[in-house]
mmCIF file of C-alpha atoms and ligand atoms in Angstrom:
data_model
loop_
_atom_site.group_PDB
_atom_site.id
_atom_site.type_symbol
_atom_site.label_atom_id
_atom_site.label_comp_id
_atom_site.label_asym_id
_atom_site.label_seq_id
_atom_site.Cartn_x
_atom_site.Cartn_y
_atom_site.Cartn_z
ATOM 1 C CA UNK A 1 2.669 0.082 7.258
ATOM 2 C CA UNK A 2 -0.926 -1.107 7.166
ATOM 3 C CA UNK A 3 -1.552 -3.242 4.112
ATOM 4 C CA UNK A 4 -4.927 -3.621 2.489
ATOM 5 C CA UNK A 5 -5.915 -6.031 -0.232
ATOM 6 C CA UNK A 6 -8.663 -4.844 -2.556
ATOM 7 C CA UNK A 7 -10.535 -7.434 -4.591
ATOM 8 C CA UNK A 8 -12.657 -5.619 -7.169
ATOM 9 C CA UNK A 9 -13.237 -6.384 -10.836
ATOM 10 C CA UNK A 10 -14.349 -2.905 -11.828
ATOM 11 C CA UNK A 11 -11.209 -0.969 -12.678
ATOM 12 C CA UNK A 12 -12.619 2.513 -12.170
ATOM 13 C CA UNK A 13 -13.955 1.706 -8.711
ATOM 14 C CA UNK A 14 -10.724 -0.020 -7.744
ATOM 15 C CA UNK A 15 -8.700 2.997 -8.830
ATOM 16 C CA UNK A 16 -10.800 5.391 -6.776
ATOM 17 C CA UNK A 17 -10.531 3.194 -3.698
ATOM 18 C CA UNK A 18 -6.788 2.656 -4.011
ATOM 19 C CA UNK A 19 -6.232 6.371 -4.501
ATOM 20 C CA UNK A 20 -8.247 7.226 -1.392
ATOM 21 C CA UNK A 21 -6.479 4.619 0.747
ATOM 22 C CA UNK A 22 -2.991 5.577 -0.401
ATOM 23 C CA UNK A 23 -3.732 9.239 0.231
ATOM 24 C CA UNK A 24 -4.398 8.202 3.848
ATOM 25 C CA UNK A 25 -1.108 6.368 4.123
ATOM 26 C CA UNK A 26 -2.279 2.788 3.544
ATOM 27 C CA UNK A 27 -0.395 0.403 1.338
ATOM 28 C CA UNK A 28 -2.644 -1.384 -1.148
ATOM 29 C CA UNK A 29 -2.633 -4.340 -3.485
ATOM 30 C CA UNK A 30 -5.350 -4.963 -6.032
ATOM 31 C CA UNK A 31 -6.759 -8.214 -7.362
ATOM 32 C CA UNK A 32 -9.285 -8.322 -10.210
ATOM 33 C CA UNK A 33 -10.700 -11.698 -9.252
ATOM 34 C CA UNK A 34 -10.645 -14.418 -6.639
ATOM 35 C CA UNK A 35 -7.848 -16.395 -8.235
ATOM 36 C CA UNK A 36 -5.513 -13.389 -8.190
ATOM 37 C CA UNK A 37 -6.500 -12.597 -4.603
ATOM 38 C CA UNK A 38 -5.567 -16.089 -3.419
ATOM 39 C CA UNK A 39 -2.237 -15.906 -5.241
ATOM 40 C CA UNK A 40 -1.448 -12.506 -3.691
ATOM 41 C CA UNK A 41 -2.251 -13.507 -0.107
ATOM 42 C CA UNK A 42 -0.136 -16.636 -0.458
ATOM 43 C CA UNK A 43 2.929 -14.380 -0.840
ATOM 44 C CA UNK A 44 2.104 -11.423 1.373
ATOM 45 C CA UNK A 45 0.564 -10.569 4.714
ATOM 46 C CA UNK A 46 -2.359 -8.142 4.837
ATOM 47 C CA UNK A 47 -4.095 -6.337 7.664
ATOM 48 C CA UNK A 48 -7.497 -6.148 6.009
ATOM 49 C CA UNK A 49 -9.282 -7.166 2.826
ATOM 50 C CA UNK A 50 -11.906 -5.177 0.914
ATOM 51 C CA UNK A 51 -14.026 -7.629 -1.016
ATOM 52 C CA UNK A 52 -16.415 -6.970 -3.841
ATOM 53 C CA UNK A 53 -19.256 -9.467 -3.504
ATOM 54 C CA UNK A 54 -19.810 -9.810 -7.266
ATOM 55 C CA UNK A 55 -16.575 -11.123 -8.729
ATOM 56 C CA UNK A 56 -16.202 -12.817 -12.127
ATOM 57 C CA UNK A 57 -14.824 -16.148 -10.953
ATOM 58 C CA UNK A 58 -16.039 -16.673 -7.399
ATOM 59 C CA UNK A 59 -18.440 -14.814 -5.146
ATOM 60 C CA UNK A 60 -17.015 -12.679 -2.385
ATOM 61 C CA UNK A 61 -18.470 -14.864 0.367
ATOM 62 C CA UNK A 62 -16.811 -18.014 -0.902
ATOM 63 C CA UNK A 63 -13.580 -16.112 -1.443
ATOM 64 C CA UNK A 64 -13.564 -14.873 2.133
ATOM 65 C CA UNK A 65 -13.900 -18.443 3.365
ATOM 66 C CA UNK A 66 -10.897 -19.398 1.230
ATOM 67 C CA UNK A 67 -8.855 -16.413 2.359
ATOM 68 C CA UNK A 68 -9.515 -17.239 5.972
ATOM 69 C CA UNK A 69 -8.656 -20.899 5.666
ATOM 70 C CA UNK A 70 -5.148 -20.341 6.970
ATOM 71 C CA UNK A 71 -5.381 -17.016 8.747
ATOM 72 C CA UNK A 72 -7.704 -14.599 10.399
ATOM 73 C CA UNK A 73 -8.228 -11.575 8.188
ATOM 74 C CA UNK A 74 -10.511 -8.613 8.895
ATOM 75 C CA UNK A 75 -12.844 -8.063 5.951
ATOM 76 C CA UNK A 76 -15.191 -5.418 4.621
ATOM 77 C CA UNK A 77 -17.611 -6.346 1.835
ATOM 78 C CA UNK A 78 -18.340 -3.952 -0.989
ATOM 79 C CA UNK A 79 -21.872 -4.667 -2.088
ATOM 80 C CA UNK A 80 -23.795 -3.472 -5.120
ATOM 81 C CA UNK A 81 -27.208 -3.266 -3.588
ATOM 82 C CA UNK A 82 -28.750 -2.691 -0.248
ATOM 83 C CA UNK A 83 -30.460 -6.091 -0.497
ATOM 84 C CA UNK A 84 -27.053 -7.666 -0.826
ATOM 85 C CA UNK A 85 -25.842 -5.781 2.193
ATOM 86 C CA UNK A 86 -28.647 -7.267 4.229
ATOM 87 C CA UNK A 87 -27.775 -10.665 2.957
ATOM 88 C CA UNK A 88 -24.198 -10.180 4.047
ATOM 89 C CA UNK A 89 -25.304 -9.455 7.572
ATOM 90 C CA UNK A 90 -27.824 -12.272 7.507
ATOM 91 C CA UNK A 91 -25.278 -14.823 6.450
ATOM 92 C CA UNK A 92 -23.073 -13.938 9.367
ATOM 93 C CA UNK A 93 -20.011 -14.754 7.424
ATOM 94 C CA UNK A 94 -17.777 -13.018 9.792
ATOM 95 C CA UNK A 95 -17.370 -9.905 7.684
ATOM 96 C CA UNK A 96 -16.442 -7.046 9.966
ATOM 97 C CA UNK A 97 -18.470 -4.515 8.027
ATOM 98 C CA UNK A 98 -19.982 -3.816 4.622
ATOM 99 C CA UNK A 99 -20.250 -0.738 2.454
ATOM 100 C CA UNK A 100 -23.001 -0.452 -0.165
ATOM 101 C CA UNK A 101 -22.150 0.989 -3.568
ATOM 102 C CA UNK A 102 -22.100 3.795 -4.405
ATOM 103 C CA UNK A 103 -20.078 4.982 -1.439
ATOM 104 C CA UNK A 104 -17.813 7.917 -0.880
ATOM 105 C CA UNK A 105 -14.099 7.145 -0.574
ATOM 106 C CA UNK A 106 -14.097 9.110 2.655
ATOM 107 C CA UNK A 107 -16.789 6.880 4.134
ATOM 108 C CA UNK A 108 -14.900 3.774 3.077
ATOM 109 C CA UNK A 109 -11.654 4.962 4.658
ATOM 110 C CA UNK A 110 -13.518 5.713 7.889
ATOM 111 C CA UNK A 111 -14.938 2.159 7.929
ATOM 112 C CA UNK A 112 -11.498 0.714 7.274
ATOM 113 C CA UNK A 113 -10.055 2.646 10.185
ATOM 114 C CA UNK A 114 -12.873 1.564 12.487
ATOM 115 C CA UNK A 115 -12.421 -2.128 11.652
ATOM 116 C CA UNK A 116 -8.652 -1.907 12.104
ATOM 117 C CA UNK A 117 -9.078 -0.178 15.471
ATOM 118 C CA UNK A 118 -11.449 -2.889 16.668
ATOM 119 C CA UNK A 119 -9.071 -5.554 15.500
ATOM 120 C CA UNK A 120 -6.138 -3.959 17.291
ATOM 121 C CA UNK A 121 -8.056 -3.699 20.521
ATOM 122 C CA UNK A 122 -8.668 -7.447 20.410
ATOM 123 C CA UNK A 123 -5.261 -8.320 19.169
ATOM 124 C CA UNK A 124 -3.016 -9.627 21.804
ATOM 125 C CA UNK A 125 0.613 -8.914 22.292
ATOM 126 C CA UNK A 126 3.002 -7.856 19.542
ATOM 127 C CA UNK A 127 0.985 -9.517 16.794
ATOM 128 C CA UNK A 128 0.679 -12.836 18.633
ATOM 129 C CA UNK A 129 -2.432 -14.669 19.662
ATOM 130 C CA UNK A 130 -1.946 -17.587 21.965
ATOM 131 C CA UNK A 131 -4.476 -20.386 22.211
ATOM 132 C CA UNK A 132 -3.006 -22.103 25.247
ATOM 133 C CA UNK A 133 -5.683 -24.761 25.373
ATOM 134 C CA UNK A 134 -5.127 -25.799 21.792
ATOM 135 C CA UNK A 135 -1.353 -25.271 22.064
ATOM 136 C CA UNK A 136 -1.481 -23.041 19.017
ATOM 137 C CA UNK A 137 0.040 -19.635 18.360
ATOM 138 C CA UNK A 138 -1.018 -17.230 15.643
ATOM 139 C CA UNK A 139 1.293 -14.508 14.402
ATOM 140 C CA UNK A 140 -0.216 -11.602 12.461
ATOM 141 C CA UNK A 141 -3.328 -13.720 12.092
ATOM 142 C CA UNK A 142 -1.586 -16.771 10.692
ATOM 143 C CA UNK A 143 -1.148 -19.995 12.552
ATOM 144 C CA UNK A 144 2.467 -20.927 13.200
ATOM 145 C CA UNK A 145 3.442 -24.474 12.409
ATOM 146 C CA UNK A 146 5.579 -25.190 15.458
ATOM 147 C CA UNK A 147 7.418 -28.171 16.837
ATOM 148 C CA UNK A 148 6.758 -29.112 20.447
ATOM 149 C CA UNK A 149 9.860 -27.291 21.699
ATOM 150 C CA UNK A 150 9.374 -24.208 19.539
ATOM 151 C CA UNK A 151 5.887 -23.957 20.925
ATOM 152 C CA UNK A 152 7.098 -24.321 24.497
ATOM 153 C CA UNK A 153 9.715 -21.652 23.996
ATOM 154 C CA UNK A 154 7.309 -19.164 22.464
ATOM 155 C CA UNK A 155 4.637 -19.879 25.063
ATOM 156 C CA UNK A 156 7.169 -19.177 27.844
ATOM 157 C CA UNK A 157 8.135 -15.852 26.255
ATOM 158 C CA UNK A 158 4.506 -14.900 25.662
ATOM 159 C CA UNK A 159 3.680 -15.562 29.269
ATOM 160 C CA UNK A 160 6.117 -12.910 30.447
ATOM 161 C CA UNK A 161 6.235 -10.282 27.702
ATOM 162 C CA UNK A 162 9.177 -7.916 27.923
ATOM 163 C CA UNK A 163 10.860 -9.921 30.665
ATOM 164 C CA UNK A 164 14.271 -11.452 30.093
ATOM 165 C CA UNK A 165 14.249 -15.226 30.410
ATOM 166 C CA UNK A 166 17.645 -16.816 30.840
ATOM 167 C CA UNK A 167 18.640 -19.892 28.878
ATOM 168 C CA UNK A 168 18.563 -21.827 32.142
ATOM 169 C CA UNK A 169 15.008 -20.709 32.844
ATOM 170 C CA UNK A 170 13.928 -21.636 29.350
ATOM 171 C CA UNK A 171 15.683 -25.007 29.581
ATOM 172 C CA UNK A 172 13.916 -25.651 32.813
ATOM 173 C CA UNK A 173 10.525 -24.678 31.465
ATOM 174 C CA UNK A 174 10.672 -26.259 28.052
ATOM 175 C CA UNK A 175 13.228 -29.045 28.150
ATOM 176 C CA UNK A 176 12.706 -30.302 31.683
ATOM 177 C CA UNK A 177 12.214 -33.862 30.425
ATOM 178 C CA UNK A 178 15.222 -33.857 28.128
ATOM 179 C CA UNK A 179 18.570 -34.463 29.822
ATOM 180 C CA UNK A 180 20.581 -34.237 26.616
ATOM 181 C CA UNK A 181 19.689 -30.641 25.910
ATOM 182 C CA UNK A 182 22.140 -27.794 26.341
ATOM 183 C CA UNK A 183 22.203 -24.003 26.102
ATOM 184 C CA UNK A 184 22.783 -24.482 22.407
ATOM 185 C CA UNK A 185 19.443 -26.279 22.173
ATOM 186 C CA UNK A 186 17.683 -23.074 23.203
ATOM 187 C CA UNK A 187 19.593 -21.015 20.645
ATOM 188 C CA UNK A 188 18.887 -23.497 17.869
ATOM 189 C CA UNK A 189 15.175 -23.421 18.533
ATOM 190 C CA UNK A 190 15.093 -19.634 18.788
ATOM 191 C CA UNK A 191 16.718 -19.572 15.378
ATOM 192 C CA UNK A 192 14.129 -21.820 13.738
ATOM 193 C CA UNK A 193 11.339 -19.950 15.508
ATOM 194 C CA UNK A 194 12.605 -16.622 14.173
ATOM 195 C CA UNK A 195 12.715 -18.046 10.661
ATOM 196 C CA UNK A 196 9.068 -19.082 10.940
ATOM 197 C CA UNK A 197 8.096 -15.584 12.110
ATOM 198 C CA UNK A 198 10.041 -14.050 9.235
ATOM 199 C CA UNK A 199 8.172 -16.314 6.796
ATOM 200 C CA UNK A 200 5.032 -14.482 7.831
ATOM 201 C CA UNK A 201 6.514 -11.011 8.152
ATOM 202 C CA UNK A 202 9.974 -10.544 6.671
ATOM 203 C CA UNK A 203 10.700 -7.526 8.873
ATOM 204 C CA UNK A 204 9.538 -9.085 12.124
ATOM 205 C CA UNK A 205 12.005 -9.868 14.872
ATOM 206 C CA UNK A 206 10.038 -9.795 18.122
ATOM 207 C CA UNK A 207 12.355 -12.213 19.946
ATOM 208 C CA UNK A 208 15.239 -10.199 21.300
ATOM 209 C CA UNK A 209 18.625 -11.623 22.184
ATOM 210 C CA UNK A 210 19.749 -10.231 25.526
ATOM 211 C CA UNK A 211 23.486 -10.637 25.268
ATOM 212 C CA UNK A 212 24.919 -12.796 28.006
ATOM 213 C CA UNK A 213 21.494 -13.190 29.587
ATOM 214 C CA UNK A 214 18.928 -14.866 27.438
ATOM 215 C CA UNK A 215 15.892 -13.846 25.435
ATOM 216 C CA UNK A 216 12.868 -11.603 25.722
ATOM 217 C CA UNK A 217 9.765 -10.903 23.729
ATOM 218 C CA UNK A 218 9.646 -7.338 22.562
ATOM 219 C CA UNK A 219 6.393 -5.570 23.281
ATOM 220 C CA UNK A 220 5.604 -2.391 21.365
HETATM 221 CA CA1 CA B 301 -18.118 -6.615 -9.258
#
């Protein structure tokens, strides 16, 4: 299910937008202001945010910066005036698109789909993005806080998506400098890694146990 967060202080507009998105099969959440939006994203993962530029407590630009502090999130600005729309583009805030009010719900849904399609084309494997140079991994746009061994394990799986890696292979790759490690070490770290992935997406379980063999990364 694709989840969209709508931040809009005008109830009537918000209702129209939510109705149009839900009719197209999207799941939506609505925040009336920036404070609510930040609270909502702290608890839930979203695929895209629709941001009204003129909010009561914080402007949409500043809110987007806050929202993106810990994760990458595709965004479309809803702007009141054409002049504002130009400003959005001029500021190069990283918004993926903007829609000037008044807009038709149909047009908005089309823009949402286009941004999501672009994002998916760029998105790497199974919701993961791997910054090998920085030794960082993002899952569904959020950076994973990994220990050295968790990172090594995930990086090994990401390198050969879909392939089964035996515990021995993983030991060799990740724990080559640690003589005290055992097969159980691999299992323990897979367990903590899975928990961290579930923290981001409760239903996610991309690391598959291959009984009697080892582990693989499921690719959709
Ligand atoms: Ca507004």
